[in-house]
Every structure is written in C-alpha cells, then in structure tokens.
mmCIF file of C-alpha atoms in Angstrom:
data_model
loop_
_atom_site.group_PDB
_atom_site.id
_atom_site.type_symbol
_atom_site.label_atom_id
_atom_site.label_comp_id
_atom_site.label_asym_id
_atom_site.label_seq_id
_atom_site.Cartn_x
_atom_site.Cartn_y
_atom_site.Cartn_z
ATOM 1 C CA UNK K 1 -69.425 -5.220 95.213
ATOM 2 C CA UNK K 2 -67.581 -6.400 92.133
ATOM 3 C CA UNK K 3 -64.737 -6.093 90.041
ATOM 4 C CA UNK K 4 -62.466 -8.152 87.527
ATOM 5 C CA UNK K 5 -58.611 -9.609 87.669
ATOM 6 C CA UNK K 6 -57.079 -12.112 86.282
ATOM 7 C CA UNK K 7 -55.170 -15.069 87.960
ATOM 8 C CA UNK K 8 -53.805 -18.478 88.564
ATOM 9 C CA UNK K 9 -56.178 -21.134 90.082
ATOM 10 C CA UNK K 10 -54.668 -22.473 93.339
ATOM 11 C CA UNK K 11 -57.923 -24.836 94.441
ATOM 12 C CA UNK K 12 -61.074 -25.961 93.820
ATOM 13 C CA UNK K 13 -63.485 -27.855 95.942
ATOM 14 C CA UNK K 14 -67.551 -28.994 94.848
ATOM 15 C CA UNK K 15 -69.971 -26.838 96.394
ATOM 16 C CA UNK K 16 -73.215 -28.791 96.478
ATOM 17 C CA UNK K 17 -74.453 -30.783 93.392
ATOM 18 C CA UNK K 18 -73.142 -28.413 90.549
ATOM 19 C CA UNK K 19 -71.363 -25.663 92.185
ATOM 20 C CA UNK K 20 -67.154 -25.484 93.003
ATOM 21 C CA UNK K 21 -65.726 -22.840 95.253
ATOM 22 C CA UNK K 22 -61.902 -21.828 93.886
ATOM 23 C CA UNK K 23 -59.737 -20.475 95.141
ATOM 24 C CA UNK K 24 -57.456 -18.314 93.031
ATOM 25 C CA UNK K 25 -54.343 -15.961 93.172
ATOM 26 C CA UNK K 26 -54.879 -12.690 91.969
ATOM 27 C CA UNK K 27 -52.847 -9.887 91.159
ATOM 28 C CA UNK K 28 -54.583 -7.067 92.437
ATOM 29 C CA UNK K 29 -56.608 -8.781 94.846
ATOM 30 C CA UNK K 30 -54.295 -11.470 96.447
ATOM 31 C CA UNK K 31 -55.850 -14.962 97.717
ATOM 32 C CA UNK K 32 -59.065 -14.592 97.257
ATOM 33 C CA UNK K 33 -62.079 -17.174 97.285
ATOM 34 C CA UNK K 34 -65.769 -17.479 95.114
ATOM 35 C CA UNK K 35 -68.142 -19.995 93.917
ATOM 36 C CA UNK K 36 -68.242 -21.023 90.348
ATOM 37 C CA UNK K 37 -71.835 -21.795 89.678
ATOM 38 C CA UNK K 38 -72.276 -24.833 87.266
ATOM 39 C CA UNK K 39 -68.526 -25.220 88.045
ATOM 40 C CA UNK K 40 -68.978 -29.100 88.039
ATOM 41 C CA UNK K 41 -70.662 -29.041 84.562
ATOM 42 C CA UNK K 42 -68.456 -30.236 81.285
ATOM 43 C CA UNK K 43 -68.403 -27.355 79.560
ATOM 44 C CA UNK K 44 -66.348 -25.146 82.425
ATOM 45 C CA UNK K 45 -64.871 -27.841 84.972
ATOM 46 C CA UNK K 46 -61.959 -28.882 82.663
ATOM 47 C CA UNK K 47 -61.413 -25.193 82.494
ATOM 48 C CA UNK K 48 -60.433 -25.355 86.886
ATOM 49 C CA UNK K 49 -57.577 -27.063 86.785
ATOM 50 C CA UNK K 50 -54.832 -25.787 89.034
ATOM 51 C CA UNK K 51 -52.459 -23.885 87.758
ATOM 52 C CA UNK K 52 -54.447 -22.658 84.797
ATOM 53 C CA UNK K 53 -54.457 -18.778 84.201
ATOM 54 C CA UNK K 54 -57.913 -16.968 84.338
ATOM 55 C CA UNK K 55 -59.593 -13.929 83.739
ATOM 56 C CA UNK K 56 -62.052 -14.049 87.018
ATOM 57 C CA UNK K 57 -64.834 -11.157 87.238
ATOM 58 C CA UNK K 58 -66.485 -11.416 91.153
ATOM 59 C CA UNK K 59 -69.460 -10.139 92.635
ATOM 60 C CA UNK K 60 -71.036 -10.273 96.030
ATOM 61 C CA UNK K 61 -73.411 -7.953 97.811
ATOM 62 C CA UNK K 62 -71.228 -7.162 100.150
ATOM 63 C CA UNK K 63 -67.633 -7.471 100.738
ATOM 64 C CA UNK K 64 -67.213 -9.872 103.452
ATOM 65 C CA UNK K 65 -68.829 -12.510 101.672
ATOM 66 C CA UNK K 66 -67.849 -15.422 100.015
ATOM 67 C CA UNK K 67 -69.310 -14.062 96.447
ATOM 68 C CA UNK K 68 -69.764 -15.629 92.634
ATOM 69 C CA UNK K 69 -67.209 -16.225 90.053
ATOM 70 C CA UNK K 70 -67.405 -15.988 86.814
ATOM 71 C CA UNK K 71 -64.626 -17.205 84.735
ATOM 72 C CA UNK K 72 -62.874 -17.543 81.530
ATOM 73 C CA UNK K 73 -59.457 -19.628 80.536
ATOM 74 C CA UNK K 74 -56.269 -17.590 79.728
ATOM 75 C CA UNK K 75 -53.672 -20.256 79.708
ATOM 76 C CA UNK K 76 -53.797 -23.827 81.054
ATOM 77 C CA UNK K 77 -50.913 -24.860 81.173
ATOM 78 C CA UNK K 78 -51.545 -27.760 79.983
ATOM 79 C CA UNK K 79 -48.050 -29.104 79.183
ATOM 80 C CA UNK K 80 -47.348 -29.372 82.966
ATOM 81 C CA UNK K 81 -50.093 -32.017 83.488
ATOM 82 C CA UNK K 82 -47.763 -34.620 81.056
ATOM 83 C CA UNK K 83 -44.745 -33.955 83.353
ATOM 84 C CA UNK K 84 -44.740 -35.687 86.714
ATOM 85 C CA UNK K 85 -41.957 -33.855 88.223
ATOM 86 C CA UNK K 86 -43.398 -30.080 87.101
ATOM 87 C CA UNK K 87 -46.609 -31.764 88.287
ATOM 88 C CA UNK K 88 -45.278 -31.858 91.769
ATOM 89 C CA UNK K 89 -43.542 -28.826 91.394
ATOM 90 C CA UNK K 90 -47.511 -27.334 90.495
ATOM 91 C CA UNK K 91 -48.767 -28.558 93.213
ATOM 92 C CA UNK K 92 -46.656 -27.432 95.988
ATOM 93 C CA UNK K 93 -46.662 -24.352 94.525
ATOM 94 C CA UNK K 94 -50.294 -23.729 94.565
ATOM 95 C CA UNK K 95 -50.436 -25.790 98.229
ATOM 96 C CA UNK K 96 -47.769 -23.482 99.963
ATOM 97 C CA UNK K 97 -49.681 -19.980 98.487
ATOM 98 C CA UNK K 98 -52.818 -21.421 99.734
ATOM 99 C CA UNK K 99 -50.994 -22.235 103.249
ATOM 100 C CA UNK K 100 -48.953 -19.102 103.521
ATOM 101 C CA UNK K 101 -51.373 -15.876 101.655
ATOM 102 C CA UNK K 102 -53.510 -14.205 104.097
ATOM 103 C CA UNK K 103 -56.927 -13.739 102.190
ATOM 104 C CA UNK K 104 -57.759 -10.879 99.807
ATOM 105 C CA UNK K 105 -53.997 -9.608 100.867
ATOM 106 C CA UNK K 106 -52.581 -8.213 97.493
ATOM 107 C CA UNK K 107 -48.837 -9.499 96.440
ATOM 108 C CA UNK K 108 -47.922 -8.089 93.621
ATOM 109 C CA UNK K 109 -44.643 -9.266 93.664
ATOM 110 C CA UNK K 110 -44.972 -12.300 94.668
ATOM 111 C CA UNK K 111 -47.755 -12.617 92.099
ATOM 112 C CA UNK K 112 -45.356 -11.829 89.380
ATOM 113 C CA UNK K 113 -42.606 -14.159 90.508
ATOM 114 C CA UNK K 114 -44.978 -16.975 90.662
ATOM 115 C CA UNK K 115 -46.209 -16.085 87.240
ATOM 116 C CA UNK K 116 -42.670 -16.584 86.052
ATOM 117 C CA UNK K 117 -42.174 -19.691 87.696
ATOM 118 C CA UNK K 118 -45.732 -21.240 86.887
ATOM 119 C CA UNK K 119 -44.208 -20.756 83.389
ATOM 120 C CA UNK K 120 -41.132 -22.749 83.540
ATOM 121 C CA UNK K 121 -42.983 -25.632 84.628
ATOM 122 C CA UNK K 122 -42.856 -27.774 81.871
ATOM 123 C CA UNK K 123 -41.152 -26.059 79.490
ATOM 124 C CA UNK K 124 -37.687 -25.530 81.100
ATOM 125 C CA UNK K 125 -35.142 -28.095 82.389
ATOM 126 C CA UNK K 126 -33.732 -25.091 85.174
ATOM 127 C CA UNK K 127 -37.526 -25.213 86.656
ATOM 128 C CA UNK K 128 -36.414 -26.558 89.961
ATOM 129 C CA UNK K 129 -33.406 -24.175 90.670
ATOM 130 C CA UNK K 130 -36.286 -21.376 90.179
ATOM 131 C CA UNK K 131 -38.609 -23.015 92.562
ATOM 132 C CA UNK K 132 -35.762 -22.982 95.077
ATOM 133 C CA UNK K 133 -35.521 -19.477 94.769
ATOM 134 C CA UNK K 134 -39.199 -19.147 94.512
ATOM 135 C CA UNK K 135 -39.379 -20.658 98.316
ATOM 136 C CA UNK K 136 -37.084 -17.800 98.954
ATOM 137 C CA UNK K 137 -39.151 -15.266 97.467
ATOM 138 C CA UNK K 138 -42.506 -16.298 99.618
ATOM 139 C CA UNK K 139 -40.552 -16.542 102.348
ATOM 140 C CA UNK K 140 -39.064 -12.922 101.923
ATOM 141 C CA UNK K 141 -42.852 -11.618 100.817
ATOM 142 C CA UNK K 142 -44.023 -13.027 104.297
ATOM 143 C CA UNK K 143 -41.443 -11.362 106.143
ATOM 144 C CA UNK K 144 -39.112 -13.824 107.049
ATOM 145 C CA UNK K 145 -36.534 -13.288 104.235
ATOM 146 C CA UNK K 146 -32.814 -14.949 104.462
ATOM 147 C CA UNK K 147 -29.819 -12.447 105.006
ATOM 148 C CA UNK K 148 -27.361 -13.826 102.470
ATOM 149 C CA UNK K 149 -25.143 -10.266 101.760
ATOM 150 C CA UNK K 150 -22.283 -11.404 103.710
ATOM 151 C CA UNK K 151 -20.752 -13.651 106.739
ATOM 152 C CA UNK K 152 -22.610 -13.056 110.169
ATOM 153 C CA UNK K 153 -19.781 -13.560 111.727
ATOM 154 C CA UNK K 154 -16.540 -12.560 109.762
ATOM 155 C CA UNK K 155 -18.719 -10.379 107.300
ATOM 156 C CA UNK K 156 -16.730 -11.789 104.688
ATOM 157 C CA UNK K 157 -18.700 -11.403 101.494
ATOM 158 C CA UNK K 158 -16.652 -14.725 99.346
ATOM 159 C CA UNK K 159 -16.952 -18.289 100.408
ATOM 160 C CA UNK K 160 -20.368 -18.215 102.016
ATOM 161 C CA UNK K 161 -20.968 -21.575 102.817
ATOM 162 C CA UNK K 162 -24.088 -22.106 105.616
ATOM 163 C CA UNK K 163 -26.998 -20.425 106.554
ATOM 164 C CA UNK K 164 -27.599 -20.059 110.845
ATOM 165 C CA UNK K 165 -30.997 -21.669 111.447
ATOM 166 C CA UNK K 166 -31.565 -19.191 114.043
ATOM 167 C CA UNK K 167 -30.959 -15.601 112.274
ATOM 168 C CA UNK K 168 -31.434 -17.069 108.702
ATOM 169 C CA UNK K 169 -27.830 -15.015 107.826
ATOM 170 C CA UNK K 170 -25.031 -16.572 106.056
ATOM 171 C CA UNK K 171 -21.952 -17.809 107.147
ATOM 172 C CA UNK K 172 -18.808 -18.044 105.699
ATOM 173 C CA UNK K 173 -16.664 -21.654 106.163
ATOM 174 C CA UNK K 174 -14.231 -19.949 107.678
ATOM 175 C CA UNK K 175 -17.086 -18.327 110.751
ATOM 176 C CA UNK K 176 -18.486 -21.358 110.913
ATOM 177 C CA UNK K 177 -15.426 -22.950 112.275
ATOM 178 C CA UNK K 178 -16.537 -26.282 114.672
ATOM 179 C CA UNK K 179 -20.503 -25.321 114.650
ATOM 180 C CA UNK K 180 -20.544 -26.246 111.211
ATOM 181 C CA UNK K 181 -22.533 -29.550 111.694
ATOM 182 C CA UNK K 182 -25.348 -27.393 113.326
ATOM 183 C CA UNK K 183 -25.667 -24.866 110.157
ATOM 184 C CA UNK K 184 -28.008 -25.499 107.406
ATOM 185 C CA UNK K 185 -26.439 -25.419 103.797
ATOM 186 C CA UNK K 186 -26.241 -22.500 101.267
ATOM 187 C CA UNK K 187 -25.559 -24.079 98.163
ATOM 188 C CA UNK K 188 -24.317 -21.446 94.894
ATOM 189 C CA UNK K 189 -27.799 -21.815 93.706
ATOM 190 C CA UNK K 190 -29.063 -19.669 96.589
ATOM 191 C CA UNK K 191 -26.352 -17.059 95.724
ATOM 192 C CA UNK K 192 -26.736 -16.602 92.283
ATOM 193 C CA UNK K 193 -27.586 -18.600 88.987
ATOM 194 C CA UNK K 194 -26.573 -21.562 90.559
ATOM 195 C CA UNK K 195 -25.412 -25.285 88.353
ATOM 196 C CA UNK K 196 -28.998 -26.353 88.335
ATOM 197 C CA UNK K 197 -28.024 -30.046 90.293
ATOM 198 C CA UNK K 198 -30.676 -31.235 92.277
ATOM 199 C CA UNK K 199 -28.072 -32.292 95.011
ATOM 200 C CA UNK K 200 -27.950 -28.284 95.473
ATOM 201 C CA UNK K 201 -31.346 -27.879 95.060
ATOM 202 C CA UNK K 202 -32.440 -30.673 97.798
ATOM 203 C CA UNK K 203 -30.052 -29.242 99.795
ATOM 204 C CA UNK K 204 -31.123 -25.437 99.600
ATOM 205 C CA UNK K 205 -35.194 -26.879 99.661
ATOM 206 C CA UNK K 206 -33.625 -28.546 103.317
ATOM 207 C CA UNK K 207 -32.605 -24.552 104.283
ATOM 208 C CA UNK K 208 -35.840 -22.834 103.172
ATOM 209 C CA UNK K 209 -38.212 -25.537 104.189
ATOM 210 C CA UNK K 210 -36.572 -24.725 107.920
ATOM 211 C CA UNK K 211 -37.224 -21.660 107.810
ATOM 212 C CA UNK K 212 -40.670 -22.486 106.197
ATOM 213 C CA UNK K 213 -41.781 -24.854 108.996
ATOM 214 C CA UNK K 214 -40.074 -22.940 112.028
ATOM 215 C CA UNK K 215 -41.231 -19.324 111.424
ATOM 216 C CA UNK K 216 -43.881 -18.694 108.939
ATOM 217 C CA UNK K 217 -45.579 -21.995 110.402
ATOM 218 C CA UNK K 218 -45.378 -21.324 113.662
ATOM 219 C CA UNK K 219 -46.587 -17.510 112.968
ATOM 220 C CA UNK K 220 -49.655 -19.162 111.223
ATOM 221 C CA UNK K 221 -50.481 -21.359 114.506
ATOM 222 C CA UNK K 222 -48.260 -24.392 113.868
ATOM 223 C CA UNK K 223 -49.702 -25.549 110.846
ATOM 224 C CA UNK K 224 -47.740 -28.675 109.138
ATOM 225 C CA UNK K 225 -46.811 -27.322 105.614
ATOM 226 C CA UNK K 226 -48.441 -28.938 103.332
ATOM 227 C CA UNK K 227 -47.781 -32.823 101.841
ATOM 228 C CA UNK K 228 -47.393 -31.453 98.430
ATOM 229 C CA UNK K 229 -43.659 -29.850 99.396
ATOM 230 C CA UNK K 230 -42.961 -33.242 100.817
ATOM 231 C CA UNK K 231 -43.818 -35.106 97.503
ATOM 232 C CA UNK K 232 -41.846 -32.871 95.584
ATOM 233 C CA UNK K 233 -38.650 -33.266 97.252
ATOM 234 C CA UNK K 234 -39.266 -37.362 97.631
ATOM 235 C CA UNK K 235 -39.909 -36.906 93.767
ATOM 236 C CA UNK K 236 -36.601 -34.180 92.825
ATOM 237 C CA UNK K 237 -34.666 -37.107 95.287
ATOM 238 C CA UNK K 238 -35.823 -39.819 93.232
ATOM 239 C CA UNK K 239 -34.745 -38.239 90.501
ATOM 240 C CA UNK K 240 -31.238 -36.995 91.520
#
C-alpha cells in the first residue's frame, strides 16, 4: 500500500531513539498518521515543524497500519514562528484539526480553507477575522454549521444581531426581544468582511467555541477542546 500527497504538518511526537510519528493533513487523504524514520536526526527534524507544508509519499503493507513516511519541505512557514500571536493562531489551528478530523477522512474543502488561512498567518494583519471564520468553516465541514441567512424568529434578513445557542440560527434584535441576555453574539465579522476588531472577533470566537465545545465535543465523547484555542483567545484579549 502506498501513495503520495502533499500537506500541512499538524504533530509530531519521538518514536523510540531516532524515529517521530507525524501527523499530517492531507488533501486527498485527510488526517492521516506515519513514522518518519531518522525523524529526530538534524538533517530532517527542523524540516517537522508544525505548520510547515510537505510533500509526504507513505507506504505500509497493509492499509490499516500505522506505515512509513517519507518526506520533503514545501513551505515552512517560517515567518509565523517570529510572530507570537500567528504562533498561537498555528497552534490552535493544527490542535483543533487534530481534535476534530476523523482519521484518513478526506476534506477537501476544509483542506483548502485551511491552506488559505495557514497563509495569512504572519503575513496579514486581517489573520484573526479569517480564523474566526475558519472556526466556522470546521464547524460547518463537521456538520454542525451555523444558520446565519436570516432571523429564526422574524426571518428578517437586516439587523441580525445574536446567534440561539440551541439551533445555532440567527436572530434579529428585534426577535430577540427580552431573551437577549441568553443569546450568544453575531458580530458583522460573522456576516460578511467584517472591521477586523478583535472585540468582534473575541466575541464571535465566544459563539463558535459554544458550539465547538457543546456539539462537536460532545459528538466526539466529551473531549475538552484543546488548550491551544484557550491560549489564543487569552493572547487576541491581551492584545485587544
């Protein structure tokens, strides 16, 4: 069993005394797992770095295993590792598509989308409205996609203003009349391009991480997201 893909590297872990097992998200082969050999070596560990865009060939002699990668660098994206913020952005990427991705599951959108956003990381001040609508996109690839066309209850299409924590529709100020204070907020840069302030941002990351914790968690078992969201938001806080 082989074949070749390229992707980004979400993980990597030592496998005995020279070996590392990565992790890495493909595009034609989703989440999918192998062991580096000599991984821990100088000449191809600086190469694993999260984030970092590979061409990965795999082999295995049969399909359910675990299998051998080989590798070779694409991009590195190198530039991220200078920026603290993108840093944390990087890694809670790369933590929530290791958390959420079923294994070997092909995404092809989402693979795309996170392509895009691994890109601005680093190299564009707007990076954290994107990730915003990033945690929309995984949560819409994993089937549990917000319904923002129009007022749940008035289906009013202007002045959408919350999001119901139980359906994950909008709501308009006007529907939302005195249950307002139990709504989560839809700020404009969950509608559209959005001002880029990381008040809205924090405050759209408090909508999707609901949705993030109480259904796709709780489909996966219960699992606490991972830390790296939480540092992120502490750090885009910090910064606001």
């Amino acid at each position: 069993m082989d074949w070749r893909d390229q992707g980004a590297l979400l993980s990597v872990r030592k496998h005995g005394e020279t070996s590392a097992i990565i992790e890495v998200f493909t595009e034609n082969h989703g989440r999918h797992a192998g062991v580096v050999r000599g991984g821990t070596s100088r000449k191809i560990a600086p190469i694993l770095q999260p984030g970092a865009q590979l061409d990965v060939a795999w082999r295995a002699r049969l399909e359910e295993h675990i299998g051998s990668y080989t590798v070779e660098p694409l991009r590195s994206r190198a530039l991220i590792l200078s920026d603290r913020s993108a840093l944390a952005g990087l890694n809670a990427i790369t933590a929530l598509l290791g958390f959420a991705l079923p294994e070997r599951e092909p995404h092809p959108q989402l693979y795309r989308q996170t392509q895009a956003m691994l890109d601005l990381l680093g190299t564009n001040e707007a990076w954290p409205t994107a990730y915003l609508k990033w945690e929309m996109a995984l949560l819409e690839e994993m089937g549990f996609g917000l319904d923002l066309s129009g007022c749940a209850v008035t289906g009013a299409i202007d002045d959408l203003a919350y999001v119901s924590p139980k359906s994950g529709r909008a709501v308009s100020a006007e529907g939302a009349g005195e249950w307002a204070e139990k709504l989560l907020p839809l700020p404009p840069d969950m509608l559209g391009p959005g001002s880029g302030d990381l008040g809205d941002v924090i405050d759209g990351l408090k909508t999707t991480g609901h949705f993030l914790m109480h259904q796709l968690a709780h489909s996966l078992g219960d699992k606490p997201l991972p830390e790296a969201r939480a540092r992120l938001i502490d750090r885009l806080r910090r910064e606001a």
